[in-house]
Amino acid sequence: MIPHFENYEYHPGNATRFIWKDNYLEIHTDNYVILRIYVLEENILRFRYTTNGLWEDDFSYAVDPKYTPSNPGPEITDDPETIFLETKELKVCVRKVFVFITIMDKNDRIINEDEKGFHWEDFRKYGGHIVKQSKKVQIGEAFYGLGDKPVNLNLRGKRFKNWGTDEYGYNADTDPLYKNINVYYGLHGNIGYGIFLDNTFKSFFDFASERKTVTSFWSDGGHMNYYFFYGPSLRRAAESYTLITGRPEMPPLWALGYQQCKWSYQPDSQVREIADKMRALQIPCDAIYLDIDYMDGFRCFTWDKEKFPDPKGLVAYLDSIGFRTMVIIDPGIKIDRAYDVFNEAFERGYFCRRADGPYVKGKVWPGECHFPDYTHPEVREWWSGLFKGIIEDTGVAGVWNDMNEPALFEVETKTFPLDVRHDYDGHPCSHRKAHNVYGMQMARATFDGVKKYLKGRRPLVITRSGYNGLQRFTCVWTGDNLATWEHLMIAHQQTMRLSISGISFCGSDIGGFIGQPNGELFVRWMQQAIFHPFFRTHSSGDHGEQEPWSFGDEYTDYVRIFINMRYKLLPYIYTTFYQYHKFGTPMLLPLSFGTDQDAQAFANEQMECYLGEHVLFSPVIHPGARGTTVYLPSGSWFDYFNKQEFGGDQEMFVEADLGKIPTFIRGGAIIPHFPLMQYTREHPVDTIELQTYYKEGITVSHIYFDEYDG
Ligand code: MIG
């Protein structure tokens, strides 16, 4: 008999036998449920369940193909009630009745424990299961993660959905947004861990919202398949997460410089004017963006012949004064028999089809479009090849992928009908399963193409949507935010949250996309963003200007001060990127992730954060504010602006007029600085200033440098 809790809710039966194979323990039950517990590392486990004894192909877009588990063999024992699996760091207890899981550290402290554990519900409408997992909330437990959610850092008390959605002008608490990042962290006492649900169906996470003592997660289809990462520090849990889902290659240095964008700079003469003005006003900048209006009728991979008659000449001119050119590419391909890209994809059958045959049709900027199925390897290969023109022939340096949730106009669901078919790399499925990976597979194909035609130079790709693991291919921005003070705070929360969710290379539209900031808000946004890895101003252009000089000379001067500060700090930021690339360390670490002290004490800290190993900052986020309160962790700290020294373990108000963002350097640290420059390739850098912050004792600092591109 299948035990159940409520109507239509089922649970595994009792364990009847268990067996160790290669790198997993397989536990069979008396109702056909099988659980596999993989031991990938001493601190990393994977749990996989089938409800009927049948396994799907073990295929994942999230897991880095370069990852090879070290597969340490655990010790396995049992007694009449329980099966025990022990690694050097963990003890997993599987109760034989209903196979309930408890994960403990080696001191028998509970890290994570099933409540109902794995269970499932019929999903008749769909003809399948909703697979669920529920865990007990531990005392004082705080929760983090989930990518781009626009809420306070600690997720406790809230419920979220992951189903990528184009949310123009979202607000605090809007859910879901563009990205589908199924990883979260728990922290109680000094015990931190992470859980990654590798299931691409619409997924939900409830952190003690529905029931105060329970955290649960579930997906509208597929199998229960999740990874567990033990810290005990949250930082190590986050590093372990990217060990599995991958880390990015080093970006070119210019991609960490300041970038200027607008919807849209046009025609080409305006693009030149903006770039010239940056140089004339001595505001450092490394890249300028072309939004959708550079195209001919929004046809991807074409140029508007009137507004941009000589793209190669434009790009070469920009390059000559130190600007890289970035262009936007959307997934919608205009249905137009006179358009080569369309014809090729149409004839080769590369567009996504409805279940009953025809290509799915949807309206976006170009009008009626079809959409490539980026989950097909041959389609990705073809897509990559399309970048030859833009990159190799025209000289563009990188590509911006938008609308790839995928977003559709004029339909209530804002996306494809659910019956649409996808190849899913040889595992054909409907849009239910492929929706959340569509944008990531587009960005991946874009990355491969840009990389190929840059011939050894390093690519920059930016995406709006994506799934876990997207960080291997692309950086992200947070989409269509607003020019409000609330959004200044949200931008920092999202950026910190993305960073701990494996995606450090992230940033917001500085100043806000919708509406116009005043000078004060723009300066506060700019000074916060100098610490965000992706550093770009963007605006919708439905109002006035949003360039560094748009708010009057007084504000222009402040903006220049902060962009200069970013450039001076580039060797430190580049080194921090290297630590992310090499070890998966999040570049932005909220206090609870960055501390070596009592992490739980910082469980609810909202805005203060580390950039890399030695810089601590706390943005000012209120209009008219004269500063903000900062907590200095133990040790000694120096105010970056006036070099005043402070003891740690104290909270204090830090005065910060518009010319300052509260920033502290750890005592003993050495922070490498570049000389002033207008763009990263201005002169070969042969001098790096090492700013040394005194301490009696030892602090280890790092510096990484290389060719910076190629
Ligand atoms: O329907 O390309 O989030 O950054 O400027 C709007 C135009 C489409 C949305 C992006 C925004 C971009 C805009 N795009």
XYZ file of C-alpha atoms and ligand atoms in Angstrom:
724
model
C 0.000 0.000 0.000
C 1.225 3.463 -0.820
C 1.267 5.641 2.279
C -0.154 9.114 1.788
C -0.593 12.227 3.912
C -3.509 14.003 2.288
C -5.519 13.399 -0.819
C -3.310 12.737 -3.813
C -0.097 13.059 -1.831
C 2.223 10.065 -1.775
C 5.409 9.147 0.000
C 8.098 6.518 -0.459
C 7.465 3.272 1.330
C 9.903 1.456 3.575
C 13.430 0.553 2.586
C 13.722 -3.105 1.701
C 17.318 -3.275 0.550
C 20.262 -1.061 -0.281
C 23.351 -1.453 -2.399
C 26.457 0.642 -3.148
C 27.288 1.069 -6.859
C 30.207 3.073 -8.288
C 29.521 6.381 -6.558
C 26.019 6.091 -5.167
C 24.004 4.237 -2.615
C 20.791 2.870 -4.064
C 17.921 2.329 -1.677
C 14.901 0.318 -2.795
C 11.528 0.551 -1.105
C 8.403 -1.566 -0.987
C 6.477 0.798 -3.323
C 8.891 1.066 -6.276
C 10.452 4.315 -5.103
C 14.214 4.159 -5.456
C 16.537 6.701 -3.914
C 20.095 7.192 -5.096
C 22.472 9.105 -2.865
C 25.626 10.054 -4.754
C 28.735 10.929 -2.818
C 30.505 13.351 -5.160
C 32.857 14.972 -2.651
C 33.334 14.707 1.082
C 30.923 17.662 1.433
C 28.781 17.278 -1.697
C 25.919 14.818 -2.092
C 23.250 14.330 -4.674
C 19.782 12.889 -4.050
C 17.781 11.431 -6.900
C 14.431 9.677 -6.632
C 12.241 7.724 -8.990
C 8.632 6.949 -8.069
C 8.154 3.954 -10.329
C 11.560 2.352 -10.698
C 12.239 4.051 -14.033
C 15.098 6.527 -14.425
C 15.312 9.293 -16.974
C 18.582 9.822 -18.817
C 20.932 11.548 -16.447
C 21.181 14.751 -18.465
C 21.633 18.267 -17.093
C 22.247 21.687 -18.633
C 23.373 22.986 -15.263
C 26.165 20.589 -14.415
C 29.507 21.628 -15.867
C 30.693 18.933 -18.291
C 34.212 19.711 -17.096
C 33.358 18.648 -13.550
C 34.634 15.231 -12.505
C 33.650 14.204 -9.006
C 36.392 12.911 -6.775
C 33.963 10.174 -5.645
C 35.294 9.448 -2.168
C 33.919 6.129 -1.005
C 31.814 6.559 2.140
C 31.362 4.094 4.962
C 27.992 2.419 4.897
C 26.413 0.594 7.820
C 22.918 -0.060 9.075
C 20.905 -1.135 12.079
C 17.282 -2.271 12.175
C 15.934 1.280 11.852
C 18.521 3.233 9.906
C 21.055 3.136 7.088
C 24.148 5.258 7.794
C 26.389 6.753 5.156
C 29.490 8.556 6.367
C 32.046 10.696 4.555
C 34.963 12.558 6.110
C 32.649 15.522 6.719
C 29.103 14.248 6.788
C 26.874 11.625 8.304
C 23.704 10.823 6.406
C 21.039 8.842 8.258
C 18.308 7.241 6.181
C 15.455 6.067 8.342
C 14.135 2.858 6.831
C 10.506 3.812 7.424
C 9.600 6.154 4.531
C 13.350 6.745 3.849
C 13.553 9.997 5.807
C 16.905 11.733 5.519
C 18.870 13.504 8.232
C 22.241 15.034 7.391
C 24.606 15.708 10.278
C 28.132 16.936 10.721
C 30.750 14.733 12.392
C 29.745 16.100 15.796
C 26.208 14.842 15.264
C 24.851 18.346 14.848
C 21.924 18.375 12.453
C 22.610 20.314 9.286
C 19.456 19.495 7.401
C 16.591 17.130 8.016
C 13.533 15.915 6.131
C 10.110 16.936 7.343
C 7.841 14.932 5.030
C 10.925 14.520 2.891
C 10.387 13.464 -0.677
C 6.740 13.156 -1.669
C 4.670 13.712 -4.761
C 1.232 14.664 -5.955
C -0.735 13.739 -9.013
C -0.791 16.504 -11.585
C -3.680 15.253 -13.683
C -3.933 18.262 -15.960
C -0.436 17.521 -17.107
C -0.543 13.783 -16.772
C 2.346 13.437 -14.363
C 3.609 14.278 -10.925
C 4.499 17.331 -8.938
C 7.668 16.239 -7.154
C 8.154 17.748 -3.724
C 10.623 17.869 -0.926
C 10.130 19.307 2.525
C 12.683 20.028 5.224
C 12.408 21.062 8.843
C 13.388 24.636 9.605
C 16.133 24.689 12.225
C 16.187 27.170 15.115
C 16.979 30.676 13.881
C 17.546 29.429 10.355
C 18.025 32.058 7.640
C 17.751 31.386 3.912
C 19.553 32.941 0.944
C 20.001 32.532 -2.779
C 17.574 32.082 -5.727
C 19.239 34.437 -8.181
C 17.472 37.678 -9.050
C 14.647 37.880 -6.488
C 14.058 41.575 -5.633
C 13.680 41.110 -1.876
C 15.637 41.284 1.363
C 18.604 38.962 1.558
C 17.067 36.567 4.076
C 14.285 34.748 2.238
C 12.636 33.322 5.348
C 8.868 33.740 5.456
C 8.510 33.975 1.688
C 7.538 31.763 -1.225
C 9.018 32.000 -4.723
C 8.454 30.644 -8.181
C 11.058 30.082 -10.886
C 9.542 30.519 -14.330
C 11.431 33.120 -16.362
C 9.197 36.110 -17.046
C 9.665 39.465 -18.756
C 8.644 41.856 -15.958
C 8.941 45.378 -17.326
C 9.060 47.736 -14.346
C 9.098 45.094 -11.634
C 9.036 46.021 -7.997
C 10.158 44.745 -4.617
C 8.487 41.340 -4.221
C 7.632 40.853 -7.911
C 7.993 37.147 -8.561
C 9.042 35.463 -10.743
C 11.505 37.628 -12.666
C 13.729 36.819 -15.622
C 16.065 34.217 -14.196
C 15.519 30.678 -12.950
C 18.181 29.970 -10.374
C 17.243 26.960 -8.255
C 19.916 27.204 -5.578
C 19.383 28.270 -1.980
C 21.372 28.284 1.249
C 20.438 27.714 4.858
C 22.270 29.046 7.900
C 21.591 28.134 11.538
C 24.029 28.505 14.368
C 27.323 28.425 12.563
C 26.197 25.754 10.155
C 25.715 26.708 6.540
C 24.761 24.535 3.589
C 23.342 24.835 0.078
C 20.716 22.960 -1.922
C 20.408 22.987 -5.694
C 17.252 21.543 -7.215
C 18.289 20.476 -10.702
C 14.869 20.363 -12.282
C 13.969 22.733 -15.131
C 10.192 22.518 -14.813
C 8.394 25.419 -13.148
C 9.765 25.255 -9.617
C 8.706 26.627 -6.250
C 10.530 27.338 -3.021
C 8.753 27.997 0.257
C 10.856 29.191 3.175
C 8.667 28.770 6.236
C 5.903 30.737 4.584
C 3.056 28.258 4.287
C 4.079 26.381 7.428
C 6.315 28.163 9.925
C 8.496 25.166 10.642
C 8.922 23.848 7.136
C 10.912 24.743 4.056
C 9.909 23.006 0.892
C 10.612 22.985 -2.808
C 8.798 21.365 -5.678
C 8.589 21.179 -9.464
C 5.646 20.723 -11.813
C 7.144 17.654 -13.446
C 10.357 15.715 -13.892
C 12.177 13.951 -11.104
C 13.262 14.979 -7.630
C 16.959 15.581 -8.165
C 18.863 17.822 -5.797
C 22.418 18.485 -4.663
C 23.514 19.198 -1.133
C 26.596 21.306 -0.318
C 27.920 21.447 3.191
C 29.918 24.531 4.262
C 30.042 24.880 7.216
C 30.720 28.419 5.984
C 28.203 29.747 3.489
C 31.108 30.862 1.392
C 32.360 27.301 0.991
C 28.840 26.079 0.254
C 28.664 28.670 -2.545
C 32.084 27.634 -3.844
C 30.984 23.997 -3.819
C 27.891 24.906 -5.787
C 29.998 26.330 -8.638
C 32.322 23.365 -8.484
C 29.336 21.432 -9.869
C 27.685 24.072 -12.072
C 30.842 25.703 -13.350
C 32.781 28.925 -13.249
C 33.408 31.438 -16.005
C 36.555 31.939 -18.017
C 38.404 35.181 -17.300
C 36.734 38.097 -19.083
C 38.776 40.637 -20.983
C 39.804 43.450 -18.643
C 37.769 45.986 -20.612
C 34.596 44.102 -19.642
C 35.206 45.209 -16.055
C 35.500 48.845 -17.122
C 32.627 51.309 -17.325
C 30.034 50.664 -20.041
C 27.503 53.077 -21.489
C 24.176 51.983 -22.939
C 20.814 53.400 -23.948
C 17.748 52.266 -25.835
C 18.931 53.423 -28.297
C 21.889 55.490 -29.340
C 21.082 56.236 -32.974
C 22.020 57.086 -35.667
C 25.739 56.335 -35.825
C 26.623 60.028 -35.453
C 25.025 60.017 -31.986
C 27.069 56.997 -30.969
C 30.223 58.846 -31.984
C 29.121 61.982 -30.141
C 28.558 60.100 -26.899
C 31.923 58.375 -27.176
C 33.700 61.631 -28.070
C 32.085 63.401 -25.150
C 33.298 60.739 -22.705
C 36.812 61.431 -23.844
C 36.375 65.203 -23.889
C 35.037 65.210 -20.333
C 37.657 62.692 -19.192
C 35.147 60.135 -18.011
C 36.681 56.688 -18.336
C 34.638 54.269 -20.414
C 35.435 51.011 -22.224
C 32.283 50.023 -24.057
C 29.245 51.420 -25.774
C 26.088 49.483 -26.668
C 23.791 49.421 -29.659
C 20.225 48.497 -28.706
C 17.615 47.135 -31.146
C 17.398 50.205 -33.390
C 20.708 49.519 -35.143
C 19.025 46.661 -36.976
C 17.092 46.795 -40.201
C 13.496 46.423 -39.022
C 14.688 44.545 -35.932
C 16.045 41.708 -38.048
C 18.878 40.124 -36.078
C 22.281 40.171 -37.802
C 21.358 43.086 -40.087
C 22.085 46.831 -39.969
C 19.778 49.721 -40.717
C 21.333 51.141 -43.874
C 20.243 54.709 -43.262
C 21.046 55.051 -39.593
C 24.143 52.842 -39.671
C 25.449 52.936 -43.265
C 28.995 51.936 -42.328
C 29.026 49.682 -39.271
C 32.617 48.642 -39.798
C 33.718 52.253 -40.004
C 31.761 53.111 -36.866
C 33.209 50.225 -34.880
C 36.714 51.047 -36.109
C 36.302 54.686 -35.115
C 35.054 53.734 -31.646
C 37.909 51.295 -31.309
C 40.401 54.007 -32.248
C 39.326 56.045 -29.220
C 39.232 53.028 -26.901
C 35.627 51.862 -27.043
C 34.532 48.282 -27.575
C 31.187 47.991 -29.335
C 28.468 45.690 -28.015
C 25.278 44.883 -29.946
C 21.963 43.384 -28.885
C 20.595 40.168 -30.420
C 17.113 38.837 -29.600
C 15.765 35.321 -30.197
C 12.774 36.355 -32.370
C 13.537 35.912 -36.079
C 11.260 37.945 -38.330
C 9.046 35.906 -40.632
C 10.247 37.369 -43.887
C 11.005 35.457 -47.071
C 13.485 38.138 -48.133
C 15.615 37.618 -45.020
C 18.406 35.027 -45.235
C 18.614 34.156 -41.558
C 14.907 33.423 -41.586
C 15.023 31.345 -44.759
C 17.919 29.267 -43.594
C 16.359 28.390 -40.265
C 12.959 27.861 -41.857
C 14.245 25.460 -44.454
C 16.456 23.529 -42.095
C 13.705 23.141 -39.532
C 15.502 25.042 -36.776
C 12.535 26.863 -35.296
C 10.522 25.594 -32.337
C 7.352 23.776 -33.334
C 3.924 23.425 -31.794
C 3.020 19.915 -30.703
C 0.861 19.502 -33.808
C 3.540 20.569 -36.268
C 3.746 24.229 -37.322
C 6.413 26.574 -36.053
C 5.364 28.568 -33.019
C 4.551 32.125 -34.031
C 4.781 35.099 -31.701
C 4.959 38.845 -31.839
C 8.010 40.718 -30.641
C 9.874 43.786 -31.920
C 10.189 42.668 -35.566
C 6.478 41.744 -35.740
C 5.535 38.086 -36.299
C 8.517 35.856 -35.538
C 9.647 32.273 -35.267
C 12.139 31.249 -32.603
C 15.194 28.986 -32.920
C 15.238 25.926 -30.711
C 18.500 26.583 -28.882
C 18.129 23.282 -27.066
C 19.112 21.550 -30.319
C 22.905 21.218 -30.733
C 22.734 21.723 -34.497
C 20.686 24.891 -34.052
C 23.214 26.216 -31.555
C 26.005 25.487 -34.007
C 24.158 27.351 -36.751
C 23.412 30.262 -34.416
C 27.068 30.504 -33.409
C 28.033 30.719 -37.064
C 25.786 33.751 -37.589
C 28.171 35.873 -35.520
C 30.866 35.812 -38.160
C 29.498 38.975 -39.743
C 29.070 41.008 -36.575
C 32.264 39.893 -34.865
C 34.850 38.954 -37.459
C 33.825 41.190 -40.331
C 32.474 44.222 -38.458
C 34.679 44.119 -35.373
C 32.015 44.105 -32.659
C 33.464 42.870 -29.346
C 30.534 41.177 -27.660
C 26.808 40.512 -27.662
C 23.860 41.295 -25.462
C 21.003 38.713 -25.437
C 17.593 40.051 -24.440
C 13.974 38.776 -24.499
C 15.164 35.201 -24.035
C 12.786 34.110 -21.258
C 11.467 33.764 -24.080
C 9.270 36.895 -24.027
C 6.264 37.394 -26.322
C 4.059 40.455 -26.759
C 0.272 40.415 -26.662
C -0.210 37.059 -24.960
C -1.316 36.773 -21.380
C 1.352 34.257 -20.406
C 4.066 36.472 -21.999
C 5.740 33.349 -23.378
C 5.351 30.284 -25.611
C 2.331 27.997 -25.340
C 3.284 25.021 -23.187
C 2.813 22.418 -25.908
C 5.755 23.819 -27.928
C 8.371 21.126 -28.594
C 12.094 21.260 -27.874
C 14.913 18.901 -28.682
C 16.549 19.296 -25.270
C 19.756 17.820 -26.639
C 18.177 14.590 -27.759
C 15.589 14.316 -24.955
C 12.545 15.708 -26.749
C 10.151 17.533 -24.442
C 7.575 20.286 -24.228
C 8.056 23.903 -23.243
C 7.129 22.984 -19.662
C 10.524 21.450 -19.308
C 12.559 23.657 -21.661
C 11.211 27.119 -20.767
C 13.608 27.726 -17.899
C 16.700 26.788 -19.933
C 15.791 28.480 -23.212
C 17.595 31.755 -22.480
C 20.669 30.024 -21.152
C 21.009 27.872 -24.265
C 20.674 30.970 -26.422
C 23.407 32.716 -24.445
C 25.573 29.612 -24.669
C 25.281 29.472 -28.470
C 25.972 33.206 -28.606
C 29.042 32.814 -26.402
C 30.395 30.009 -28.583
C 29.924 32.113 -31.719
C 31.405 35.299 -30.322
C 34.348 33.364 -28.960
C 34.972 31.565 -32.199
C 35.125 34.738 -34.291
C 37.173 36.720 -31.800
C 39.955 34.269 -32.561
C 41.697 34.198 -29.241
C 40.412 37.460 -27.800
C 38.005 37.007 -24.915
C 34.243 37.318 -25.401
C 31.681 39.236 -23.387
C 28.097 38.013 -23.540
C 25.298 39.372 -21.392
C 21.911 37.756 -20.911
C 18.623 38.600 -19.234
C 17.319 35.065 -18.668
C 18.997 31.807 -17.756
C 19.197 28.739 -15.573
C 21.772 27.470 -13.080
C 25.182 27.206 -14.695
C 24.647 30.170 -17.028
C 27.737 31.713 -15.416
C 29.925 29.448 -17.549
C 28.937 31.459 -20.635
C 27.592 34.861 -19.816
C 27.177 37.724 -17.417
C 23.783 39.151 -16.521
C 21.942 42.345 -15.763
C 18.827 42.624 -13.652
C 16.393 43.799 -16.344
C 13.886 46.624 -16.458
C 14.185 48.373 -13.107
C 13.015 51.882 -12.195
C 14.836 55.127 -11.501
C 13.701 55.236 -7.853
C 15.441 55.142 -4.489
C 13.768 51.850 -3.677
C 15.349 50.371 -6.778
C 18.764 51.575 -5.718
C 18.378 49.233 -2.755
C 16.832 46.438 -4.831
C 19.719 46.628 -7.314
C 22.230 45.956 -4.565
C 20.150 43.160 -3.056
C 19.786 41.480 -6.437
C 23.454 41.848 -7.229
C 24.555 40.352 -3.905
C 21.991 37.579 -4.290
C 23.083 36.718 -7.837
C 26.663 36.687 -6.670
C 26.049 34.082 -3.968
C 23.923 32.133 -6.465
C 26.967 31.415 -8.642
C 26.559 34.490 -10.848
C 29.067 37.069 -9.672
C 29.357 38.759 -13.032
C 26.207 40.831 -12.643
C 24.966 44.384 -12.362
C 21.892 46.606 -12.657
C 20.999 49.359 -15.123
C 22.738 52.239 -13.344
C 20.309 55.079 -12.661
C 17.320 52.869 -13.459
C 15.923 51.772 -16.828
C 12.442 53.299 -16.589
C 12.054 56.967 -15.671
C 14.779 59.444 -14.932
C 16.854 59.713 -11.775
C 17.852 63.078 -10.364
C 21.538 63.891 -9.960
C 21.696 62.695 -6.374
C 20.139 59.310 -7.140
C 22.356 58.864 -10.189
C 25.520 59.577 -8.193
C 24.479 57.249 -5.348
C 23.753 54.545 -7.910
C 27.061 55.063 -9.668
C 29.035 54.874 -6.410
C 27.333 51.612 -5.447
C 27.830 50.160 -8.914
C 31.595 50.699 -8.917
C 31.650 47.635 -6.654
C 29.325 45.572 -8.845
C 31.251 43.353 -11.238
C 29.181 44.325 -14.301
C 29.263 48.128 -14.459
C 26.879 49.609 -17.021
C 24.510 52.556 -17.276
C 21.389 51.823 -19.285
C 18.075 53.590 -19.708
C 14.970 53.221 -21.806
C 15.392 56.613 -23.463
C 11.692 57.409 -22.925
C 12.790 60.492 -21.011
C 15.842 62.742 -21.187
C 19.436 61.722 -21.113
C 21.179 59.372 -18.743
C 24.832 59.932 -19.374
C 27.433 60.863 -16.755
C 27.034 64.569 -17.670
C 23.227 64.661 -17.812
C 22.647 66.142 -14.365
C 24.800 69.277 -14.295
C 28.501 69.887 -13.686
C 28.444 69.319 -9.945
C 27.096 65.789 -10.461
C 29.319 65.103 -13.447
C 32.296 65.744 -11.195
C 31.049 63.244 -8.641
C 30.387 60.655 -11.331
C 33.911 61.121 -12.642
C 35.377 60.664 -9.157
C 33.653 57.299 -8.773
C 34.356 55.973 -12.244
C 37.995 56.935 -11.680
C 37.886 55.045 -8.397
C 36.596 51.958 -10.216
C 39.437 52.123 -12.712
C 42.029 52.561 -9.993
C 40.652 49.494 -8.242
C 40.594 47.372 -11.400
C 43.645 45.232 -10.524
C 41.936 44.342 -7.238
C 38.614 43.664 -8.992
C 40.380 41.611 -11.660
C 42.076 39.586 -8.925
C 38.690 39.102 -7.245
C 37.323 37.896 -10.567
C 40.200 35.458 -10.783
C 39.303 34.063 -7.346
C 35.751 33.599 -8.629
C 36.994 31.983 -11.848
C 39.418 29.686 -10.050
C 37.715 28.854 -6.744
C 34.132 29.926 -7.341
C 34.285 32.445 -4.526
C 31.411 34.905 -4.902
C 32.845 38.337 -5.725
C 30.244 40.049 -3.568
C 29.883 38.493 -0.142
C 27.146 39.682 2.209
C 28.395 39.680 5.812
C 26.941 36.246 6.598
C 28.879 34.796 3.641
C 32.069 36.771 4.086
C 32.648 36.483 7.784
C 34.946 34.159 9.616
C 33.112 35.001 12.831
C 29.620 34.229 13.987
C 27.788 34.145 10.675
C 24.409 33.848 12.370
C 24.897 37.299 13.915
C 24.763 38.712 10.399
C 21.843 36.620 9.197
C 19.651 39.656 8.589
C 22.191 42.189 7.356
C 20.796 43.777 4.248
C 23.193 46.121 2.472
C 26.724 45.781 3.781
C 28.963 43.541 1.798
C 32.494 42.546 0.899
C 33.926 42.883 -2.550
C 36.664 40.270 -2.623
C 38.846 39.465 0.342
C 39.587 42.913 1.792
C 37.093 45.592 0.747
C 33.951 46.200 2.789
C 31.335 48.707 1.658
C 27.848 49.822 2.513
C 25.968 51.927 -0.003
C 23.957 54.986 0.996
C 20.447 54.337 -0.276
C 18.256 57.170 1.005
C 17.675 60.603 -0.484
C 19.289 63.385 1.507
C 21.141 60.899 3.713
C 24.409 62.141 5.155
C 25.878 58.688 5.551
C 24.962 55.268 6.829
C 25.585 52.907 9.714
C 28.315 50.371 9.163
C 29.305 47.355 11.202
C 33.023 46.691 11.246
C 33.766 43.004 11.791
C 36.640 41.995 14.059
C 40.163 43.090 13.167
C 41.163 46.587 12.179
C 39.797 48.639 9.318
C 40.777 51.742 7.395
C 38.361 54.219 5.866
C 39.316 54.112 2.179
C 38.606 57.807 1.699
C 40.438 59.435 4.601
C 42.655 56.501 5.675
C 41.468 56.803 9.268
C 41.873 53.578 11.235
C 39.109 51.906 13.272
C 38.963 48.896 15.524
C 36.612 46.093 14.585
C 33.598 44.687 16.426
C 31.807 47.975 16.371
C 28.892 49.616 14.704
C 29.171 53.248 13.784
C 27.648 55.956 11.697
C 29.869 56.824 8.761
C 29.442 60.308 7.337
C 29.237 60.141 3.577
C 28.189 63.116 1.512
C 27.734 62.615 -2.222
C 31.477 62.408 -2.677
C 31.812 59.272 -0.587
C 30.494 55.738 -0.263
C 31.378 54.118 3.084
C 34.273 51.834 2.162
C 36.737 50.100 4.470
C 39.930 48.189 3.849
C 41.027 45.365 6.121
C 44.076 46.142 8.225
C 47.167 44.511 6.768
C 45.746 44.327 3.266
C 47.556 45.412 0.143
C 45.244 46.788 -2.515
C 46.707 47.074 -6.011
C 45.760 50.219 -7.959
C 46.057 51.242 -11.583
C 47.142 54.723 -12.515
C 44.349 56.931 -13.867
C 43.268 55.947 -17.347
C 40.468 56.763 -19.748
C 40.066 53.153 -20.874
C 41.822 49.921 -20.056
C 43.903 49.782 -23.233
C 44.981 53.411 -23.113
C 48.600 52.624 -22.249
C 50.266 49.337 -21.581
C 50.060 49.120 -17.801
C 53.586 48.855 -16.478
C 52.940 50.368 -13.070
C 50.710 49.094 -10.324
C 50.535 51.030 -7.085
C 50.335 48.847 -3.989
C 48.363 50.648 -1.314
C 49.402 49.140 1.975
C 47.191 49.241 5.048
C 49.131 48.824 8.235
C 48.615 46.126 10.797
C 50.816 44.422 13.338
C 50.498 40.814 12.307
C 49.806 39.039 9.066
C 47.139 39.525 6.427
C 47.527 37.682 3.151
C 46.728 39.604 -0.021
C 46.708 38.400 -3.594
C 47.195 39.902 -6.987
C 46.517 38.238 -10.294
C 47.408 39.646 -13.671
C 47.921 38.324 -17.165
C 47.599 39.646 -20.718
C 44.124 40.984 -19.798
C 42.722 39.738 -23.101
C 43.701 36.623 -24.976
O 10.794 45.120 -24.906
O 15.839 46.243 -26.491
O 15.406 44.674 -20.717
O 17.353 46.498 -21.530
O 16.767 48.154 -23.730
C 11.920 45.773 -24.399
C 15.030 47.141 -25.806
C 13.164 45.132 -24.938
C 14.213 45.040 -22.766
C 15.538 45.087 -22.075
C 16.113 46.463 -22.177
C 16.258 46.839 -23.630
C 14.912 46.763 -24.331
N 14.359 45.424 -24.166
